[in-house]
mmCIF file of C-alpha atoms and ligand atoms in Angstrom:
data_model
loop_
_atom_site.group_PDB
_atom_site.id
_atom_site.type_symbol
_atom_site.label_atom_id
_atom_site.label_comp_id
_atom_site.label_asym_id
_atom_site.label_seq_id
_atom_site.Cartn_x
_atom_site.Cartn_y
_atom_site.Cartn_z
ATOM 1 C CA MET A 1 -7.170 -14.164 2.448
ATOM 2 C CA PRO A 2 -7.132 -14.037 -1.367
ATOM 3 C CA ASP A 3 -4.817 -16.435 -3.236
ATOM 4 C CA ILE A 4 -1.586 -14.977 -4.641
ATOM 5 C CA ALA A 5 -0.095 -17.246 -7.311
ATOM 6 C CA ASP A 6 3.371 -15.693 -7.778
ATOM 7 C CA PRO A 7 5.141 -15.345 -4.374
ATOM 8 C CA ARG A 8 7.026 -12.305 -5.699
ATOM 9 C CA ASP A 9 3.703 -10.431 -5.870
ATOM 10 C CA ARG A 10 3.642 -10.387 -2.048
ATOM 11 C CA LEU A 11 6.507 -7.874 -2.007
ATOM 12 C CA ILE A 12 5.752 -4.287 -3.047
ATOM 13 C CA VAL A 13 8.878 -2.146 -3.442
ATOM 14 C CA ALA A 14 8.268 1.509 -2.478
ATOM 15 C CA LEU A 15 9.894 3.694 -5.134
ATOM 16 C CA ASP A 16 10.446 6.652 -2.792
ATOM 17 C CA LEU A 17 12.983 8.240 -5.105
ATOM 18 C CA PRO A 18 13.403 11.825 -6.313
ATOM 19 C CA ASP A 19 12.932 11.314 -10.031
ATOM 20 C CA VAL A 20 11.938 8.873 -12.739
ATOM 21 C CA GLY A 21 15.549 8.305 -13.837
ATOM 22 C CA ALA A 22 16.498 7.011 -10.376
ATOM 23 C CA ALA A 23 13.357 4.837 -10.312
ATOM 24 C CA GLU A 24 14.128 3.381 -13.745
ATOM 25 C CA ARG A 25 17.662 2.497 -12.678
ATOM 26 C CA LEU A 26 16.448 0.779 -9.518
ATOM 27 C CA VAL A 27 13.770 -1.239 -11.333
ATOM 28 C CA GLU A 28 16.420 -2.312 -13.846
ATOM 29 C CA ARG A 29 18.801 -3.430 -11.080
ATOM 30 C CA ILE A 30 16.074 -5.391 -9.278
ATOM 31 C CA GLY A 31 15.111 -7.134 -12.516
ATOM 32 C CA ASP A 32 12.885 -10.178 -12.082
ATOM 33 C CA ALA A 33 13.318 -10.282 -8.303
ATOM 34 C CA ALA A 34 10.314 -7.962 -7.839
ATOM 35 C CA THR A 35 7.044 -7.692 -9.732
ATOM 36 C CA PHE A 36 5.226 -4.950 -7.807
ATOM 37 C CA TYR A 37 6.133 -1.263 -7.233
ATOM 38 C CA LYS A 38 4.568 1.503 -5.148
ATOM 39 C CA ILE A 39 4.589 5.102 -6.317
ATOM 40 C CA GLY A 40 3.568 7.764 -3.829
ATOM 41 C CA TYR A 41 3.459 11.556 -3.640
ATOM 42 C CA ARG A 42 7.175 12.100 -4.187
ATOM 43 C CA LEU A 43 7.570 10.297 -7.477
ATOM 44 C CA GLY A 44 3.897 10.619 -8.445
ATOM 45 C CA TYR A 45 4.159 14.420 -8.568
ATOM 46 C CA ALA A 46 7.464 14.181 -10.479
ATOM 47 C CA ASP A 47 6.175 12.479 -13.655
ATOM 48 C CA GLY A 48 5.677 9.246 -11.725
ATOM 49 C CA LEU A 49 2.188 8.549 -13.041
ATOM 50 C CA ALA A 50 3.376 8.345 -16.649
ATOM 51 C CA PHE A 51 6.238 6.181 -15.402
ATOM 52 C CA ALA A 52 3.736 3.920 -13.571
ATOM 53 C CA GLU A 53 1.833 3.521 -16.815
ATOM 54 C CA ARG A 54 5.048 2.470 -18.586
ATOM 55 C CA LEU A 55 5.887 0.001 -15.823
ATOM 56 C CA ALA A 56 2.423 -1.558 -16.145
ATOM 57 C CA LYS A 57 2.902 -1.879 -19.910
ATOM 58 C CA GLN A 58 6.178 -3.724 -19.199
ATOM 59 C CA GLY A 59 4.220 -6.259 -17.142
ATOM 60 C CA LYS A 60 4.969 -4.918 -13.641
ATOM 61 C CA LYS A 61 2.203 -4.373 -11.117
ATOM 62 C CA THR A 62 1.852 -0.882 -9.709
ATOM 63 C CA PHE A 63 0.406 0.522 -6.506
ATOM 64 C CA LEU A 64 -0.471 4.222 -6.755
ATOM 65 C CA ASP A 65 -0.354 5.472 -3.172
ATOM 66 C CA LEU A 66 -2.211 8.721 -3.852
ATOM 67 C CA LYS A 67 -4.394 8.677 -0.702
ATOM 68 C CA LEU A 68 -7.301 10.456 -2.386
ATOM 69 C CA HIS A 69 -9.920 12.373 -0.390
ATOM 70 C CA ASP A 70 -12.329 14.981 -1.796
ATOM 71 C CA ILE A 71 -16.036 15.417 -2.530
ATOM 72 C CA GLY A 72 -17.611 12.280 -3.958
ATOM 73 C CA ASN A 73 -17.895 13.421 -7.559
ATOM 74 C CA THR A 74 -14.247 14.494 -7.694
ATOM 75 C CA VAL A 75 -13.057 11.224 -6.169
ATOM 76 C CA GLU A 76 -15.215 9.154 -8.505
ATOM 77 C CA GLU A 77 -13.940 10.954 -11.614
ATOM 78 C CA GLY A 78 -10.354 10.898 -10.340
ATOM 79 C CA VAL A 79 -10.502 7.161 -9.744
ATOM 80 C CA ARG A 80 -11.984 6.735 -13.220
ATOM 81 C CA SER A 81 -8.920 8.523 -14.664
ATOM 82 C CA VAL A 82 -6.534 6.440 -12.550
ATOM 83 C CA SER A 83 -8.297 3.299 -13.816
ATOM 84 C CA ASN A 84 -6.758 4.044 -17.235
ATOM 85 C CA LEU A 85 -3.171 3.890 -15.948
ATOM 86 C CA GLY A 86 -3.051 0.099 -15.714
ATOM 87 C CA ALA A 87 -2.435 0.140 -11.950
ATOM 88 C CA THR A 88 -3.329 -2.711 -9.601
ATOM 89 C CA PHE A 89 -3.849 -0.750 -6.342
ATOM 90 C CA LEU A 90 -4.896 2.810 -5.488
ATOM 91 C CA THR A 91 -5.257 4.222 -1.964
ATOM 92 C CA VAL A 92 -7.991 6.520 -0.672
ATOM 93 C CA HIS A 93 -8.627 7.746 2.860
ATOM 94 C CA ALA A 94 -11.250 5.638 4.625
ATOM 95 C CA TYR A 95 -14.055 8.195 4.795
ATOM 96 C CA PRO A 96 -17.392 6.643 3.854
ATOM 97 C CA GLN A 97 -18.268 9.169 1.093
ATOM 98 C CA THR A 98 -14.778 8.895 -0.368
ATOM 99 C CA MET A 99 -14.797 5.093 -0.306
ATOM 100 C CA ARG A 100 -18.261 4.879 -1.910
ATOM 101 C CA ALA A 101 -17.175 7.250 -4.682
ATOM 102 C CA ALA A 102 -13.940 5.308 -5.280
ATOM 103 C CA VAL A 103 -15.830 2.037 -5.594
ATOM 104 C CA LYS A 104 -18.148 3.683 -8.167
ATOM 105 C CA GLY A 105 -15.231 5.026 -10.209
ATOM 106 C CA ARG A 106 -12.964 1.938 -10.183
ATOM 107 C CA GLY A 107 -12.532 -0.005 -13.425
ATOM 108 C CA ASN A 108 -10.074 -2.083 -15.479
ATOM 109 C CA GLY A 109 -9.333 -4.339 -12.502
ATOM 110 C CA LEU A 110 -8.057 -1.481 -10.294
ATOM 111 C CA LYS A 111 -8.372 -2.412 -6.611
ATOM 112 C CA ILE A 112 -9.105 0.262 -4.025
ATOM 113 C CA LEU A 113 -7.250 0.135 -0.716
ATOM 114 C CA ALA A 114 -8.451 2.234 2.221
ATOM 115 C CA VAL A 115 -6.085 3.917 4.667
ATOM 116 C CA THR A 116 -7.999 3.768 7.973
ATOM 117 C CA VAL A 117 -6.031 6.115 10.250
ATOM 118 C CA LEU A 118 -2.528 7.280 9.361
ATOM 119 C CA THR A 119 -0.060 5.418 11.566
ATOM 120 C CA SER A 120 1.613 8.683 12.511
ATOM 121 C CA TYR A 121 -1.553 9.531 14.512
ATOM 122 C CA ASP A 122 -1.933 8.631 18.174
ATOM 123 C CA ASP A 123 -4.992 9.350 20.363
ATOM 124 C CA ALA A 124 -3.815 12.913 21.089
ATOM 125 C CA ASP A 125 -3.391 13.648 17.353
ATOM 126 C CA ALA A 126 -6.872 12.271 16.646
ATOM 127 C CA ALA A 127 -8.332 14.449 19.427
ATOM 128 C CA GLU A 128 -6.456 17.476 18.070
ATOM 129 C CA ALA A 129 -8.029 16.781 14.660
ATOM 130 C CA GLY A 130 -11.494 16.761 16.268
ATOM 131 C CA TYR A 131 -12.159 13.020 16.631
ATOM 132 C CA ALA A 132 -13.874 11.780 19.804
ATOM 133 C CA LEU A 133 -12.811 8.133 19.382
ATOM 134 C CA PRO A 134 -9.399 6.740 20.268
ATOM 135 C CA VAL A 135 -7.382 5.573 17.258
ATOM 136 C CA ALA A 136 -7.975 1.821 17.788
ATOM 137 C CA GLU A 137 -11.759 2.331 17.764
ATOM 138 C CA LEU A 138 -11.578 4.662 14.775
ATOM 139 C CA VAL A 139 -9.542 2.056 12.863
ATOM 140 C CA ALA A 140 -12.106 -0.657 13.683
ATOM 141 C CA GLN A 141 -15.049 1.575 12.717
ATOM 142 C CA ARG A 142 -13.486 2.538 9.384
ATOM 143 C CA ALA A 143 -12.415 -1.025 8.592
ATOM 144 C CA ASN A 144 -16.035 -2.083 9.179
ATOM 145 C CA GLN A 145 -17.289 0.661 6.867
ATOM 146 C CA ALA A 146 -14.688 -0.232 4.227
ATOM 147 C CA ARG A 147 -15.845 -3.848 4.260
ATOM 148 C CA ASP A 148 -19.533 -2.884 4.006
ATOM 149 C CA ILE A 149 -18.834 -0.477 1.123
ATOM 150 C CA GLY A 150 -16.936 -3.132 -0.840
ATOM 151 C CA ILE A 151 -13.407 -1.760 -0.635
ATOM 152 C CA ASP A 152 -10.846 -4.328 -1.844
ATOM 153 C CA GLY A 153 -8.321 -4.015 0.958
ATOM 154 C CA ILE A 154 -6.901 -2.096 3.889
ATOM 155 C CA VAL A 155 -3.520 -0.470 4.399
ATOM 156 C CA CYS A 156 -2.513 -0.660 8.044
ATOM 157 C CA SER A 157 0.530 -1.188 10.228
ATOM 158 C CA ALA A 158 1.655 -4.758 10.749
ATOM 159 C CA VAL A 159 0.763 -4.604 14.423
ATOM 160 C CA GLU A 160 -2.859 -3.712 13.604
ATOM 161 C CA ALA A 161 -3.168 -6.406 10.959
ATOM 162 C CA GLN A 162 -4.705 -9.167 13.039
ATOM 163 C CA ALA A 163 -7.344 -6.863 14.536
ATOM 164 C CA VAL A 164 -8.164 -5.558 11.042
ATOM 165 C CA ARG A 165 -8.389 -9.129 9.709
ATOM 166 C CA ARG A 166 -11.026 -9.936 12.331
ATOM 167 C CA VAL A 167 -13.100 -7.000 11.078
ATOM 168 C CA VAL A 168 -12.713 -7.385 7.311
ATOM 169 C CA GLY A 169 -12.708 -11.202 7.080
ATOM 170 C CA SER A 170 -10.780 -13.353 4.654
ATOM 171 C CA GLU A 171 -11.906 -11.822 1.346
ATOM 172 C CA ARG A 172 -10.174 -8.432 1.697
ATOM 173 C CA LEU A 173 -6.487 -7.710 1.228
ATOM 174 C CA ILE A 174 -4.254 -6.445 4.010
ATOM 175 C CA VAL A 175 -1.246 -4.446 2.864
ATOM 176 C CA THR A 176 1.341 -3.203 5.375
ATOM 177 C CA PRO A 177 4.427 -0.994 5.403
ATOM 178 C CA GLY A 178 6.852 -0.965 8.343
ATOM 179 C CA ILE A 179 8.461 -4.265 7.322
ATOM 180 C CA ARG A 180 12.142 -4.808 8.066
ATOM 181 C CA PRO A 181 14.323 -7.846 7.414
ATOM 182 C CA ALA A 182 15.900 -8.829 10.754
ATOM 183 C CA ASP A 183 19.307 -7.428 9.718
ATOM 184 C CA ALA A 184 18.036 -4.073 8.337
ATOM 185 C CA GLY A 185 18.029 -0.670 10.073
ATOM 186 C CA LEU A 186 14.669 0.618 11.315
ATOM 187 C CA GLY A 187 14.978 4.146 9.851
ATOM 188 C CA ASP A 188 12.057 6.141 11.288
ATOM 189 C CA GLN A 189 9.795 3.070 11.503
ATOM 190 C CA LYS A 190 9.095 2.109 15.097
ATOM 191 C CA ARG A 191 6.621 -0.737 15.181
ATOM 192 C CA VAL A 192 7.987 -3.170 12.642
ATOM 193 C CA MET A 193 7.731 -6.838 11.702
ATOM 194 C CA THR A 194 10.033 -9.039 9.657
ATOM 195 C CA PRO A 195 8.693 -10.332 6.313
ATOM 196 C CA GLY A 196 8.289 -13.812 7.843
ATOM 197 C CA GLN A 197 6.331 -12.489 10.826
ATOM 198 C CA ALA A 198 4.110 -10.458 8.492
ATOM 199 C CA ARG A 199 3.328 -13.516 6.402
ATOM 200 C CA ALA A 200 2.614 -15.584 9.509
ATOM 201 C CA ALA A 201 0.260 -12.794 10.680
ATOM 202 C CA GLY A 202 -1.811 -13.264 7.507
ATOM 203 C CA ILE A 203 -0.679 -10.088 5.736
ATOM 204 C CA ASP A 204 -1.154 -10.384 1.951
ATOM 205 C CA HIS A 205 1.366 -7.814 0.665
ATOM 206 C CA VAL A 206 4.261 -6.074 2.416
ATOM 207 C CA VAL A 207 5.560 -2.651 1.340
ATOM 208 C CA VAL A 208 9.333 -2.277 1.702
ATOM 209 C CA GLY A 209 11.226 0.874 0.774
ATOM 210 C CA ARG A 210 14.614 1.818 2.176
ATOM 211 C CA PRO A 211 15.903 -1.687 3.026
ATOM 212 C CA ILE A 212 15.761 -2.285 -0.758
ATOM 213 C CA THR A 213 16.221 1.176 -2.271
ATOM 214 C CA GLY A 214 19.272 1.842 -0.068
ATOM 215 C CA ALA A 215 20.880 -1.586 -0.424
ATOM 216 C CA ASP A 216 24.175 -2.275 -2.211
ATOM 217 C CA ASP A 217 22.423 -5.180 -3.921
ATOM 218 C CA PRO A 218 18.680 -4.391 -4.070
ATOM 219 C CA CYS A 219 18.005 -7.482 -6.167
ATOM 220 C CA ALA A 220 19.453 -9.819 -3.514
ATOM 221 C CA VAL A 221 17.504 -8.114 -0.709
ATOM 222 C CA ALA A 222 14.244 -8.422 -2.659
ATOM 223 C CA GLN A 223 14.949 -12.114 -3.312
ATOM 224 C CA ARG A 224 15.642 -12.749 0.378
ATOM 225 C CA ILE A 225 12.412 -11.023 1.446
ATOM 226 C CA VAL A 226 10.324 -13.083 -0.979
ATOM 227 C CA ALA A 227 12.055 -16.298 0.131
ATOM 228 C CA GLU A 228 11.518 -15.463 3.798
ATOM 229 C CA MET A 229 7.783 -14.938 3.217
ATOM 230 C CA GLU A 230 7.502 -18.163 1.251
ATOM 231 C CA GLY A 231 9.171 -20.067 4.041
ATOM 232 C CA ALA A 232 6.960 -18.603 6.779
HETATM 233 O O1 LIG B 1 11.327 2.909 3.516
HETATM 234 P P1 LIG B 1 10.180 2.220 4.170
HETATM 235 O O2 LIG B 1 10.234 0.711 4.049
HETATM 236 O O3 LIG B 1 9.965 2.669 5.600
HETATM 237 O O4 LIG B 1 8.936 2.690 3.291
HETATM 238 C C1 LIG B 1 7.624 2.401 3.648
HETATM 239 C C2 LIG B 1 6.679 2.994 2.658
HETATM 240 O O5 LIG B 1 5.353 2.840 3.139
HETATM 241 C C3 LIG B 1 6.862 4.475 2.415
HETATM 242 O O6 LIG B 1 6.473 4.711 1.049
HETATM 243 C C4 LIG B 1 5.888 5.120 3.361
HETATM 244 O O7 LIG B 1 5.423 6.350 2.894
HETATM 245 C C5 LIG B 1 4.759 4.108 3.349
HETATM 246 N N1 LIG B 1 3.932 4.135 4.549
HETATM 247 C C6 LIG B 1 4.421 3.946 5.832
HETATM 248 N N2 LIG B 1 3.582 3.972 6.904
HETATM 249 C C7 LIG B 1 2.296 4.162 6.716
HETATM 250 C C8 LIG B 1 1.772 4.333 5.442
HETATM 251 C C9 LIG B 1 2.631 4.325 4.364
HETATM 252 O O8 LIG B 1 5.609 3.753 6.019
HETATM 253 N N3 LIG B 1 1.511 4.133 7.751
#
């Protein structure tokens, strides 16, 4: 797996907050304990992209979890626009046309991560959506395609990570949500790993939201997560 020089870069804090003001306050409270932030639909569609650009200018790394999927030309041009926001990661859905277009449009060091199959889908959901393959096979097929197309990394659940690693090899990144420190509540996450287990499983970056955003001392929780991964 790719080398990561600063251990703090392994933790990505999900800024699932209602507005930019709340996000700014949280980033301020976390201070130097975290270097990497994820902005998804909620904040992204509430002025979060301009905020992400400001964060990048302040030296933070940003992950724009926009899960793009459209005709190739639209994806390519969209990714080209995102490449100007100073972000480190951008997600797209792992459809071959979409991934090829994203790779064409990426620039300024932006890395494209592919979401293979949403973890809220089980085999019945995939069948309902018209897929003949069970989810595990669909994940493996799309991870294979992502590797061949030159996608930089895969977003998957921690429990799929080792199977995905076998498919994509050591050069691609694996980024996983569903990470919970041993003493944190699960929320709606069901299949979780601790930060130490994730590191031991060869996961490059973990995405953690509520255990940090809802903590009395978000800075201390972020520090503990980074330390736990370093020790694993
Ligand atoms: O609060 P929590 O740590 O559960 O946040 C996890 C983050 O990762 C959220 O932003 C969520 O949308 C995202 N995510 C996830 N499961 C996936 C893909 C993304 O929890 N399969």
